[in-house]
């Protein structure tokens, strides 16, 4: 299986801060990375697919970048409603697709 | 806007078989080139893909679960289902159904999810 290592596992930032979450793949996976936001007790919500394409309806403060093994999710200006856990997911190998361990984002 | 809704028992005994159903509304399980998936999340832990059934009927399963999992579709009810056999406490998790749409630059994202259903394996 392709392993997705996410960092940090948690972070605390102030409203308006720029927040960056990183995901590293255990092998090159082109641009086959998707990012999700999960609030407690709810299903994950797709934010970014194909490394950098914003899903319809997602605020433009969210962006994604990277290719190969290193990928980044950026929140340009953290808002209170962005408090959640974020997961990356690779689909380069569909057998199986795998997720990162998650990054919990809190407001300082 | 497609909606997915899981249904099934919340408590199952060890060694028994879990059966869950995902009902799709606002879309069709027969729509071309969609993948219909099951994913689970143990309490407080990360996400694990279980498997999918393609709109053309082809299935694929996580190798770690393949011997115990079956996914099927009922087009007349616009539903797809999951069976997991030989349950143990390690199968306790929130089970989600989710959709992969076509035309996503090959990235196969899960763009629509059910709300999830907690399944506890305990005697």
JSON list of C-alpha atoms in Angstrom, two decimals:
[
{"chain": "A", "resi": 1, "resn": "UNK", "atom": "CA", "xyz": [0.00, 0.00, 0.00]},
{"chain": "A", "resi": 2, "resn": "UNK", "atom": "CA", "xyz": [1.09, 3.59, -0.58]},
{"chain": "A", "resi": 3, "resn": "UNK", "atom": "CA", "xyz": [1.57, 5.31, 2.78]},
{"chain": "A", "resi": 4, "resn": "UNK", "atom": "CA", "xyz": [0.51, 8.94, 3.23]},
{"chain": "A", "resi": 5, "resn": "UNK", "atom": "CA", "xyz": [2.33, 10.71, 6.06]},
{"chain": "A", "resi": 6, "resn": "UNK", "atom": "CA", "xyz": [0.61, 13.89, 7.16]},
{"chain": "A", "resi": 7, "resn": "UNK", "atom": "CA", "xyz": [2.11, 16.66, 9.29]},
{"chain": "A", "resi": 8, "resn": "UNK", "atom": "CA", "xyz": [1.61, 18.17, 11.69]},
{"chain": "A", "resi": 9, "resn": "UNK", "atom": "CA", "xyz": [-0.87, 15.94, 13.51]},
{"chain": "A", "resi": 10, "resn": "UNK", "atom": "CA", "xyz": [-2.33, 19.05, 15.12]},
{"chain": "A", "resi": 11, "resn": "UNK", "atom": "CA", "xyz": [-1.87, 22.79, 15.03]},
{"chain": "A", "resi": 12, "resn": "UNK", "atom": "CA", "xyz": [-3.21, 25.89, 16.71]},
{"chain": "A", "resi": 13, "resn": "UNK", "atom": "CA", "xyz": [-3.35, 29.19, 14.85]},
{"chain": "A", "resi": 14, "resn": "UNK", "atom": "CA", "xyz": [-5.02, 32.58, 15.12]},
{"chain": "A", "resi": 15, "resn": "UNK", "atom": "CA", "xyz": [-7.92, 33.79, 13.02]},
{"chain": "A", "resi": 16, "resn": "UNK", "atom": "CA", "xyz": [-6.48, 35.29, 9.83]},
{"chain": "A", "resi": 17, "resn": "UNK", "atom": "CA", "xyz": [-3.29, 33.22, 9.92]},
{"chain": "A", "resi": 18, "resn": "UNK", "atom": "CA", "xyz": [-1.99, 31.32, 6.93]},
{"chain": "A", "resi": 19, "resn": "UNK", "atom": "CA", "xyz": [-2.08, 27.59, 7.69]},
{"chain": "A", "resi": 20, "resn": "UNK", "atom": "CA", "xyz": [-0.17, 24.89, 5.82]},
{"chain": "A", "resi": 21, "resn": "UNK", "atom": "CA", "xyz": [-0.66, 21.14, 6.09]},
{"chain": "A", "resi": 22, "resn": "UNK", "atom": "CA", "xyz": [1.73, 18.72, 4.40]},
{"chain": "A", "resi": 23, "resn": "UNK", "atom": "CA", "xyz": [1.29, 15.21, 3.08]},
{"chain": "A", "resi": 24, "resn": "UNK", "atom": "CA", "xyz": [4.16, 13.03, 1.90]},
{"chain": "A", "resi": 25, "resn": "UNK", "atom": "CA", "xyz": [3.61, 9.87, -0.15]},
{"chain": "A", "resi": 26, "resn": "UNK", "atom": "CA", "xyz": [5.78, 6.77, 0.21]},
{"chain": "A", "resi": 27, "resn": "UNK", "atom": "CA", "xyz": [6.28, 6.76, -3.56]},
{"chain": "A", "resi": 28, "resn": "UNK", "atom": "CA", "xyz": [5.66, 9.12, -6.44]},
{"chain": "A", "resi": 29, "resn": "UNK", "atom": "CA", "xyz": [1.93, 9.48, -7.12]},
{"chain": "A", "resi": 30, "resn": "UNK", "atom": "CA", "xyz": [1.82, 12.18, -9.78]},
{"chain": "A", "resi": 31, "resn": "UNK", "atom": "CA", "xyz": [-1.02, 14.57, -8.83]},
{"chain": "A", "resi": 32, "resn": "UNK", "atom": "CA", "xyz": [-3.43, 11.94, -7.52]},
{"chain": "A", "resi": 33, "resn": "UNK", "atom": "CA", "xyz": [-4.10, 13.54, -4.15]},
{"chain": "A", "resi": 34, "resn": "UNK", "atom": "CA", "xyz": [-7.37, 14.72, -2.67]},
{"chain": "A", "resi": 35, "resn": "UNK", "atom": "CA", "xyz": [-8.00, 16.72, 0.52]},
{"chain": "A", "resi": 36, "resn": "UNK", "atom": "CA", "xyz": [-10.96, 16.48, 2.90]},
{"chain": "A", "resi": 37, "resn": "UNK", "atom": "CA", "xyz": [-12.29, 18.42, 5.89]},
{"chain": "A", "resi": 38, "resn": "UNK", "atom": "CA", "xyz": [-14.07, 16.56, 8.69]},
{"chain": "A", "resi": 39, "resn": "UNK", "atom": "CA", "xyz": [-15.96, 18.14, 11.54]},
{"chain": "A", "resi": 40, "resn": "UNK", "atom": "CA", "xyz": [-16.66, 16.02, 14.66]},
{"chain": "A", "resi": 41, "resn": "UNK", "atom": "CA", "xyz": [-19.52, 13.60, 14.17]},
{"chain": "A", "resi": 42, "resn": "UNK", "atom": "CA", "xyz": [-19.88, 14.32, 10.46]},
{"chain": "A", "resi": 43, "resn": "UNK", "atom": "CA", "xyz": [-18.67, 12.79, 7.21]},
{"chain": "A", "resi": 44, "resn": "UNK", "atom": "CA", "xyz": [-15.57, 14.11, 5.45]},
{"chain": "A", "resi": 45, "resn": "UNK", "atom": "CA", "xyz": [-16.15, 16.84, 2.88]},
{"chain": "A", "resi": 46, "resn": "UNK", "atom": "CA", "xyz": [-14.11, 17.03, -0.32]},
{"chain": "A", "resi": 47, "resn": "UNK", "atom": "CA", "xyz": [-12.10, 20.28, -0.58]},
{"chain": "A", "resi": 48, "resn": "UNK", "atom": "CA", "xyz": [-9.47, 19.73, -3.26]},
{"chain": "A", "resi": 49, "resn": "UNK", "atom": "CA", "xyz": [-8.99, 17.02, -5.89]},
{"chain": "A", "resi": 50, "resn": "UNK", "atom": "CA", "xyz": [-6.18, 16.23, -8.31]},
{"chain": "A", "resi": 51, "resn": "UNK", "atom": "CA", "xyz": [-3.81, 18.04, -5.94]},
{"chain": "A", "resi": 52, "resn": "UNK", "atom": "CA", "xyz": [-4.95, 21.57, -6.82]},
{"chain": "A", "resi": 53, "resn": "UNK", "atom": "CA", "xyz": [-8.52, 21.66, -8.19]},
{"chain": "A", "resi": 54, "resn": "UNK", "atom": "CA", "xyz": [-10.99, 23.35, -5.86]},
{"chain": "A", "resi": 55, "resn": "UNK", "atom": "CA", "xyz": [-14.24, 21.41, -5.42]},
{"chain": "A", "resi": 56, "resn": "UNK", "atom": "CA", "xyz": [-17.34, 23.39, -6.33]},
{"chain": "A", "resi": 57, "resn": "UNK", "atom": "CA", "xyz": [-18.65, 25.47, -3.44]},
{"chain": "A", "resi": 58, "resn": "UNK", "atom": "CA", "xyz": [-15.44, 25.40, -1.40]},
{"chain": "A", "resi": 59, "resn": "UNK", "atom": "CA", "xyz": [-14.15, 28.83, -0.31]},
{"chain": "A", "resi": 60, "resn": "UNK", "atom": "CA", "xyz": [-11.22, 30.15, -2.31]},
{"chain": "A", "resi": 61, "resn": "UNK", "atom": "CA", "xyz": [-9.08, 30.53, 0.83]},
{"chain": "A", "resi": 62, "resn": "UNK", "atom": "CA", "xyz": [-8.41, 26.81, 0.48]},
{"chain": "A", "resi": 63, "resn": "UNK", "atom": "CA", "xyz": [-5.77, 25.78, -2.05]},
{"chain": "A", "resi": 64, "resn": "UNK", "atom": "CA", "xyz": [-3.67, 22.73, -2.81]},
{"chain": "A", "resi": 65, "resn": "UNK", "atom": "CA", "xyz": [-0.32, 22.19, -4.48]},
{"chain": "A", "resi": 66, "resn": "UNK", "atom": "CA", "xyz": [2.33, 19.59, -5.12]},
{"chain": "A", "resi": 67, "resn": "UNK", "atom": "CA", "xyz": [3.14, 16.61, -7.28]},
{"chain": "A", "resi": 68, "resn": "UNK", "atom": "CA", "xyz": [5.26, 13.49, -7.01]},
{"chain": "A", "resi": 69, "resn": "UNK", "atom": "CA", "xyz": [5.61, 12.77, -3.30]},
{"chain": "A", "resi": 70, "resn": "UNK", "atom": "CA", "xyz": [5.03, 16.10, -1.53]},
{"chain": "A", "resi": 71, "resn": "UNK", "atom": "CA", "xyz": [1.68, 17.86, -1.29]},
{"chain": "A", "resi": 72, "resn": "UNK", "atom": "CA", "xyz": [0.35, 20.87, 0.59]},
{"chain": "A", "resi": 73, "resn": "UNK", "atom": "CA", "xyz": [-3.07, 22.12, 1.67]},
{"chain": "A", "resi": 74, "resn": "UNK", "atom": "CA", "xyz": [-3.10, 25.83, 2.48]},
{"chain": "A", "resi": 75, "resn": "UNK", "atom": "CA", "xyz": [-5.74, 27.92, 4.21]},
{"chain": "A", "resi": 76, "resn": "UNK", "atom": "CA", "xyz": [-4.80, 31.49, 3.30]},
{"chain": "A", "resi": 77, "resn": "UNK", "atom": "CA", "xyz": [-6.71, 33.16, 6.14]},
{"chain": "A", "resi": 78, "resn": "UNK", "atom": "CA", "xyz": [-7.94, 30.86, 8.89]},
{"chain": "A", "resi": 79, "resn": "UNK", "atom": "CA", "xyz": [-11.58, 31.36, 9.87]},
{"chain": "A", "resi": 80, "resn": "UNK", "atom": "CA", "xyz": [-13.40, 30.02, 12.97]},
{"chain": "A", "resi": 81, "resn": "UNK", "atom": "CA", "xyz": [-15.47, 27.70, 10.78]},
{"chain": "A", "resi": 82, "resn": "UNK", "atom": "CA", "xyz": [-12.26, 26.03, 9.54]},
{"chain": "A", "resi": 83, "resn": "UNK", "atom": "CA", "xyz": [-11.75, 24.28, 12.88]},
{"chain": "A", "resi": 84, "resn": "UNK", "atom": "CA", "xyz": [-11.80, 20.63, 11.83]},
{"chain": "A", "resi": 85, "resn": "UNK", "atom": "CA", "xyz": [-9.61, 17.66, 11.03]},
{"chain": "A", "resi": 86, "resn": "UNK", "atom": "CA", "xyz": [-8.10, 17.54, 7.54]},
{"chain": "A", "resi": 87, "resn": "UNK", "atom": "CA", "xyz": [-7.13, 14.38, 5.66]},
{"chain": "A", "resi": 88, "resn": "UNK", "atom": "CA", "xyz": [-5.18, 13.80, 2.49]},
{"chain": "A", "resi": 89, "resn": "UNK", "atom": "CA", "xyz": [-5.91, 10.77, 0.29]},
{"chain": "A", "resi": 90, "resn": "UNK", "atom": "CA", "xyz": [-4.03, 9.20, -2.59]},
{"chain": "A", "resi": 91, "resn": "UNK", "atom": "CA", "xyz": [-5.74, 7.50, -5.50]},
{"chain": "A", "resi": 92, "resn": "UNK", "atom": "CA", "xyz": [-2.67, 6.75, -7.65]},
{"chain": "A", "resi": 93, "resn": "UNK", "atom": "CA", "xyz": [-3.06, 3.18, -6.51]},
{"chain": "A", "resi": 94, "resn": "UNK", "atom": "CA", "xyz": [-6.77, 2.38, -6.40]},
{"chain": "A", "resi": 95, "resn": "UNK", "atom": "CA", "xyz": [-5.92, -0.90, -4.72]},
{"chain": "A", "resi": 96, "resn": "UNK", "atom": "CA", "xyz": [-6.26, 0.48, -2.21]},
{"chain": "A", "resi": 97, "resn": "UNK", "atom": "CA", "xyz": [-6.72, 4.24, -2.00]},
{"chain": "A", "resi": 98, "resn": "UNK", "atom": "CA", "xyz": [-5.20, 5.35, 1.30]},
{"chain": "A", "resi": 99, "resn": "UNK", "atom": "CA", "xyz": [-5.60, 8.29, 3.65]},
{"chain": "A", "resi": 100, "resn": "UNK", "atom": "CA", "xyz": [-3.20, 10.30, 5.76]},
{"chain": "A", "resi": 101, "resn": "UNK", "atom": "CA", "xyz": [-3.52, 10.21, 9.52]},
{"chain": "A", "resi": 102, "resn": "UNK", "atom": "CA", "xyz": [-5.19, 13.61, 9.76]},
{"chain": "A", "resi": 103, "resn": "UNK", "atom": "CA", "xyz": [-4.35, 17.10, 11.01]},
{"chain": "A", "resi": 104, "resn": "UNK", "atom": "CA", "xyz": [-6.51, 18.65, 13.70]},
{"chain": "A", "resi": 105, "resn": "UNK", "atom": "CA", "xyz": [-6.75, 22.44, 13.29]},
{"chain": "A", "resi": 106, "resn": "UNK", "atom": "CA", "xyz": [-7.75, 24.60, 16.24]},
{"chain": "A", "resi": 107, "resn": "UNK", "atom": "CA", "xyz": [-8.05, 28.31, 16.89]},
{"chain": "A", "resi": 108, "resn": "UNK", "atom": "CA", "xyz": [-5.48, 29.84, 19.25]},
{"chain": "B", "resi": 1, "resn": "UNK", "atom": "CA", "xyz": [-27.66, 17.14, -5.54]},
{"chain": "B", "resi": 2, "resn": "UNK", "atom": "CA", "xyz": [-27.07, 13.47, -4.83]},
{"chain": "B", "resi": 3, "resn": "UNK", "atom": "CA", "xyz": [-27.64, 12.23, -1.29]},
{"chain": "B", "resi": 4, "resn": "UNK", "atom": "CA", "xyz": [-26.48, 8.96, 0.26]},
{"chain": "B", "resi": 5, "resn": "UNK", "atom": "CA", "xyz": [-27.93, 7.37, 3.39]},
{"chain": "B", "resi": 6, "resn": "UNK", "atom": "CA", "xyz": [-26.60, 4.32, 5.22]},
{"chain": "B", "resi": 7, "resn": "UNK", "atom": "CA", "xyz": [-28.87, 1.93, 7.08]},
{"chain": "B", "resi": 8, "resn": "UNK", "atom": "CA", "xyz": [-28.31, -1.22, 9.10]},
{"chain": "B", "resi": 9, "resn": "UNK", "atom": "CA", "xyz": [-27.86, -2.57, 12.61]},
{"chain": "B", "resi": 10, "resn": "UNK", "atom": "CA", "xyz": [-25.88, -0.60, 15.16]},
{"chain": "B", "resi": 11, "resn": "UNK", "atom": "CA", "xyz": [-24.83, -3.66, 17.16]},
{"chain": "B", "resi": 12, "resn": "UNK", "atom": "CA", "xyz": [-23.57, -6.96, 15.83]},
{"chain": "B", "resi": 13, "resn": "UNK", "atom": "CA", "xyz": [-22.14, -9.98, 17.64]},
{"chain": "B", "resi": 14, "resn": "UNK", "atom": "CA", "xyz": [-18.61, -11.28, 17.09]},
{"chain": "B", "resi": 15, "resn": "UNK", "atom": "CA", "xyz": [-18.29, -13.90, 14.32]},
{"chain": "B", "resi": 16, "resn": "UNK", "atom": "CA", "xyz": [-21.55, -12.73, 12.73]},
{"chain": "B", "resi": 17, "resn": "UNK", "atom": "CA", "xyz": [-22.01, -10.99, 9.37]},
{"chain": "B", "resi": 18, "resn": "UNK", "atom": "CA", "xyz": [-22.70, -7.27, 9.07]},
{"chain": "B", "resi": 19, "resn": "UNK", "atom": "CA", "xyz": [-25.10, -6.09, 6.37]},
{"chain": "B", "resi": 20, "resn": "UNK", "atom": "CA", "xyz": [-25.39, -2.40, 5.50]},
{"chain": "B", "resi": 21, "resn": "UNK", "atom": "CA", "xyz": [-27.30, -0.65, 2.74]},
{"chain": "B", "resi": 22, "resn": "UNK", "atom": "CA", "xyz": [-26.70, 2.72, 1.12]},
{"chain": "B", "resi": 23, "resn": "UNK", "atom": "CA", "xyz": [-29.73, 4.37, -0.48]},
{"chain": "B", "resi": 24, "resn": "UNK", "atom": "CA", "xyz": [-28.97, 6.91, -3.20]},
{"chain": "B", "resi": 25, "resn": "UNK", "atom": "CA", "xyz": [-31.33, 9.79, -3.96]},
{"chain": "B", "resi": 26, "resn": "UNK", "atom": "CA", "xyz": [-30.98, 12.61, -6.46]},
{"chain": "B", "resi": 27, "resn": "UNK", "atom": "CA", "xyz": [-28.94, 10.36, -8.74]},
{"chain": "B", "resi": 28, "resn": "UNK", "atom": "CA", "xyz": [-28.77, 6.82, -10.08]},
{"chain": "B", "resi": 29, "resn": "UNK", "atom": "CA", "xyz": [-26.44, 3.99, -9.12]},
{"chain": "B", "resi": 30, "resn": "UNK", "atom": "CA", "xyz": [-26.57, 3.07, -12.81]},
{"chain": "B", "resi": 31, "resn": "UNK", "atom": "CA", "xyz": [-25.16, 6.42, -14.00]},
{"chain": "B", "resi": 32, "resn": "UNK", "atom": "CA", "xyz": [-22.19, 5.79, -16.25]},
{"chain": "B", "resi": 33, "resn": "UNK", "atom": "CA", "xyz": [-18.69, 5.63, -14.82]},
{"chain": "B", "resi": 34, "resn": "UNK", "atom": "CA", "xyz": [-19.49, 6.25, -11.17]},
{"chain": "B", "resi": 35, "resn": "UNK", "atom": "CA", "xyz": [-17.89, 4.23, -8.38]},
{"chain": "B", "resi": 36, "resn": "UNK", "atom": "CA", "xyz": [-19.95, 3.47, -5.28]},
{"chain": "B", "resi": 37, "resn": "UNK", "atom": "CA", "xyz": [-17.78, 2.93, -2.22]},
{"chain": "B", "resi": 38, "resn": "UNK", "atom": "CA", "xyz": [-17.73, 1.86, 1.39]},
{"chain": "B", "resi": 39, "resn": "UNK", "atom": "CA", "xyz": [-15.26, 3.45, 3.80]},
{"chain": "B", "resi": 40, "resn": "UNK", "atom": "CA", "xyz": [-14.95, 3.00, 7.56]},
{"chain": "B", "resi": 41, "resn": "UNK", "atom": "CA", "xyz": [-13.47, 4.94, 10.46]},
{"chain": "B", "resi": 42, "resn": "UNK", "atom": "CA", "xyz": [-12.84, 3.34, 13.87]},
{"chain": "B", "resi": 43, "resn": "UNK", "atom": "CA", "xyz": [-13.67, 5.70, 16.75]},
{"chain": "B", "resi": 44, "resn": "UNK", "atom": "CA", "xyz": [-10.98, 8.38, 17.05]},
{"chain": "B", "resi": 45, "resn": "UNK", "atom": "CA", "xyz": [-8.94, 6.94, 14.19]},
{"chain": "B", "resi": 46, "resn": "UNK", "atom": "CA", "xyz": [-8.34, 7.42, 10.49]},
{"chain": "B", "resi": 47, "resn": "UNK", "atom": "CA", "xyz": [-10.20, 6.37, 7.36]},
{"chain": "B", "resi": 48, "resn": "UNK", "atom": "CA", "xyz": [-9.98, 2.95, 5.68]},
{"chain": "B", "resi": 49, "resn": "UNK", "atom": "CA", "xyz": [-11.35, 2.23, 2.21]},
{"chain": "B", "resi": 50, "resn": "UNK", "atom": "CA", "xyz": [-13.28, -1.06, 2.12]},
{"chain": "B", "resi": 51, "resn": "UNK", "atom": "CA", "xyz": [-14.19, -1.39, -1.55]},
{"chain": "B", "resi": 52, "resn": "UNK", "atom": "CA", "xyz": [-16.34, -0.23, -4.45]},
{"chain": "B", "resi": 53, "resn": "UNK", "atom": "CA", "xyz": [-18.80, -1.36, -7.05]},
{"chain": "B", "resi": 54, "resn": "UNK", "atom": "CA", "xyz": [-18.58, 0.37, -10.43]},
{"chain": "B", "resi": 55, "resn": "UNK", "atom": "CA", "xyz": [-21.70, 1.46, -12.32]},
{"chain": "B", "resi": 56, "resn": "UNK", "atom": "CA", "xyz": [-20.98, -1.39, -14.76]},
{"chain": "B", "resi": 57, "resn": "UNK", "atom": "CA", "xyz": [-20.98, -3.91, -11.90]},
{"chain": "B", "resi": 58, "resn": "UNK", "atom": "CA", "xyz": [-17.24, -4.48, -11.45]},
{"chain": "B", "resi": 59, "resn": "UNK", "atom": "CA", "xyz": [-16.12, -4.72, -7.81]},
{"chain": "B", "resi": 60, "resn": "UNK", "atom": "CA", "xyz": [-12.80, -4.11, -6.10]},
{"chain": "B", "resi": 61, "resn": "UNK", "atom": "CA", "xyz": [-11.90, -4.64, -2.47]},
{"chain": "B", "resi": 62, "resn": "UNK", "atom": "CA", "xyz": [-9.16, -3.64, -0.06]},
{"chain": "B", "resi": 63, "resn": "UNK", "atom": "CA", "xyz": [-6.76, -6.61, 0.00]},
{"chain": "B", "resi": 64, "resn": "UNK", "atom": "CA", "xyz": [-6.74, -6.42, 3.81]},
{"chain": "B", "resi": 65, "resn": "UNK", "atom": "CA", "xyz": [-10.49, -7.19, 3.90]},
{"chain": "B", "resi": 66, "resn": "UNK", "atom": "CA", "xyz": [-11.08, -8.94, 0.59]},
{"chain": "B", "resi": 67, "resn": "UNK", "atom": "CA", "xyz": [-11.76, -12.41, 2.02]},
{"chain": "B", "resi": 68, "resn": "UNK", "atom": "CA", "xyz": [-14.56, -11.08, 4.25]},
{"chain": "B", "resi": 69, "resn": "UNK", "atom": "CA", "xyz": [-16.24, -8.40, 2.12]},
{"chain": "B", "resi": 70, "resn": "UNK", "atom": "CA", "xyz": [-18.93, -8.39, -0.56]},
{"chain": "B", "resi": 71, "resn": "UNK", "atom": "CA", "xyz": [-20.42, -5.30, -2.23]},
{"chain": "B", "resi": 72, "resn": "UNK", "atom": "CA", "xyz": [-23.50, -5.58, -4.42]},
{"chain": "B", "resi": 73, "resn": "UNK", "atom": "CA", "xyz": [-26.02, -3.26, -6.09]},
{"chain": "B", "resi": 74, "resn": "UNK", "atom": "CA", "xyz": [-29.80, -3.27, -6.44]},
{"chain": "B", "resi": 75, "resn": "UNK", "atom": "CA", "xyz": [-30.63, -0.95, -9.32]},
{"chain": "B", "resi": 76, "resn": "UNK", "atom": "CA", "xyz": [-34.39, -1.39, -8.83]},
{"chain": "B", "resi": 77, "resn": "UNK", "atom": "CA", "xyz": [-34.10, 0.18, -5.35]},
{"chain": "B", "resi": 78, "resn": "UNK", "atom": "CA", "xyz": [-31.22, 2.53, -6.26]},
{"chain": "B", "resi": 79, "resn": "UNK", "atom": "CA", "xyz": [-29.16, 1.03, -3.46]},
{"chain": "B", "resi": 80, "resn": "UNK", "atom": "CA", "xyz": [-25.84, -0.66, -2.95]},
{"chain": "B", "resi": 81, "resn": "UNK", "atom": "CA", "xyz": [-24.90, -2.90, -0.06]},
{"chain": "B", "resi": 82, "resn": "UNK", "atom": "CA", "xyz": [-21.98, -4.13, 2.02]},
{"chain": "B", "resi": 83, "resn": "UNK", "atom": "CA", "xyz": [-21.53, -7.46, 3.76]},
{"chain": "B", "resi": 84, "resn": "UNK", "atom": "CA", "xyz": [-18.63, -8.10, 6.15]},
{"chain": "B", "resi": 85, "resn": "UNK", "atom": "CA", "xyz": [-18.31, -11.60, 7.60]},
{"chain": "B", "resi": 86, "resn": "UNK", "atom": "CA", "xyz": [-16.50, -13.03, 10.61]},
{"chain": "B", "resi": 87, "resn": "UNK", "atom": "CA", "xyz": [-16.74, -9.82, 12.59]},
{"chain": "B", "resi": 88, "resn": "UNK", "atom": "CA", "xyz": [-14.48, -8.99, 15.51]},
{"chain": "B", "resi": 89, "resn": "UNK", "atom": "CA", "xyz": [-14.14, -5.99, 17.81]},
{"chain": "B", "resi": 90, "resn": "UNK", "atom": "CA", "xyz": [-11.61, -4.57, 15.36]},
{"chain": "B", "resi": 91, "resn": "UNK", "atom": "CA", "xyz": [-14.47, -4.02, 12.90]},
{"chain": "B", "resi": 92, "resn": "UNK", "atom": "CA", "xyz": [-16.16, -1.54, 15.24]},
{"chain": "B", "resi": 93, "resn": "UNK", "atom": "CA", "xyz": [-16.31, 1.70, 13.27]},
{"chain": "B", "resi": 94, "resn": "UNK", "atom": "CA", "xyz": [-18.44, 4.34, 11.63]},
{"chain": "B", "resi": 95, "resn": "UNK", "atom": "CA", "xyz": [-19.23, 2.99, 8.17]},
{"chain": "B", "resi": 96, "resn": "UNK", "atom": "CA", "xyz": [-19.70, 5.49, 5.33]},
{"chain": "B", "resi": 97, "resn": "UNK", "atom": "CA", "xyz": [-20.93, 5.04, 1.80]},
{"chain": "B", "resi": 98, "resn": "UNK", "atom": "CA", "xyz": [-19.43, 7.45, -0.73]},
{"chain": "B", "resi": 99, "resn": "UNK", "atom": "CA", "xyz": [-19.38, 8.20, -4.44]},
{"chain": "B", "resi": 100, "resn": "UNK", "atom": "CA", "xyz": [-16.55, 8.73, -6.91]},
{"chain": "B", "resi": 101, "resn": "UNK", "atom": "CA", "xyz": [-17.67, 10.70, -9.98]},
{"chain": "B", "resi": 102, "resn": "UNK", "atom": "CA", "xyz": [-16.17, 10.58, -13.46]},
{"chain": "B", "resi": 103, "resn": "UNK", "atom": "CA", "xyz": [-14.01, 13.27, -15.04]},
{"chain": "B", "resi": 104, "resn": "UNK", "atom": "CA", "xyz": [-11.75, 14.17, -12.13]},
{"chain": "B", "resi": 105, "resn": "UNK", "atom": "CA", "xyz": [-8.38, 14.11, -13.89]},
{"chain": "B", "resi": 106, "resn": "UNK", "atom": "CA", "xyz": [-7.86, 10.54, -12.70]},
{"chain": "B", "resi": 107, "resn": "UNK", "atom": "CA", "xyz": [-7.76, 11.52, -9.04]},
{"chain": "B", "resi": 108, "resn": "UNK", "atom": "CA", "xyz": [-10.90, 9.53, -8.14]},
{"chain": "B", "resi": 109, "resn": "UNK", "atom": "CA", "xyz": [-12.06, 11.67, -5.19]},
{"chain": "B", "resi": 110, "resn": "UNK", "atom": "CA", "xyz": [-14.95, 10.78, -2.88]},
{"chain": "B", "resi": 111, "resn": "UNK", "atom": "CA", "xyz": [-17.21, 13.74, -3.65]},
{"chain": "B", "resi": 112, "resn": "UNK", "atom": "CA", "xyz": [-20.42, 12.74, -1.86]},
{"chain": "B", "resi": 113, "resn": "UNK", "atom": "CA", "xyz": [-20.72, 10.88, 1.43]},
{"chain": "B", "resi": 114, "resn": "UNK", "atom": "CA", "xyz": [-23.49, 9.48, 3.57]},
{"chain": "B", "resi": 115, "resn": "UNK", "atom": "CA", "xyz": [-23.74, 10.68, 7.17]},
{"chain": "B", "resi": 116, "resn": "UNK", "atom": "CA", "xyz": [-22.22, 7.45, 8.44]},
{"chain": "B", "resi": 117, "resn": "UNK", "atom": "CA", "xyz": [-23.54, 4.74, 10.73]},
{"chain": "B", "resi": 118, "resn": "UNK", "atom": "CA", "xyz": [-21.79, 3.48, 13.85]},
{"chain": "B", "resi": 119, "resn": "UNK", "atom": "CA", "xyz": [-21.47, -0.28, 14.00]},
{"chain": "B", "resi": 120, "resn": "UNK", "atom": "CA", "xyz": [-20.36, -1.82, 17.29]},
{"chain": "B", "resi": 121, "resn": "UNK", "atom": "CA", "xyz": [-19.20, -5.43, 17.40]},
{"chain": "B", "resi": 122, "resn": "UNK", "atom": "CA", "xyz": [-19.85, -6.78, 20.87]},
{"chain": "B", "resi": 123, "resn": "UNK", "atom": "CA", "xyz": [-21.51, -9.74, 22.55]}
]
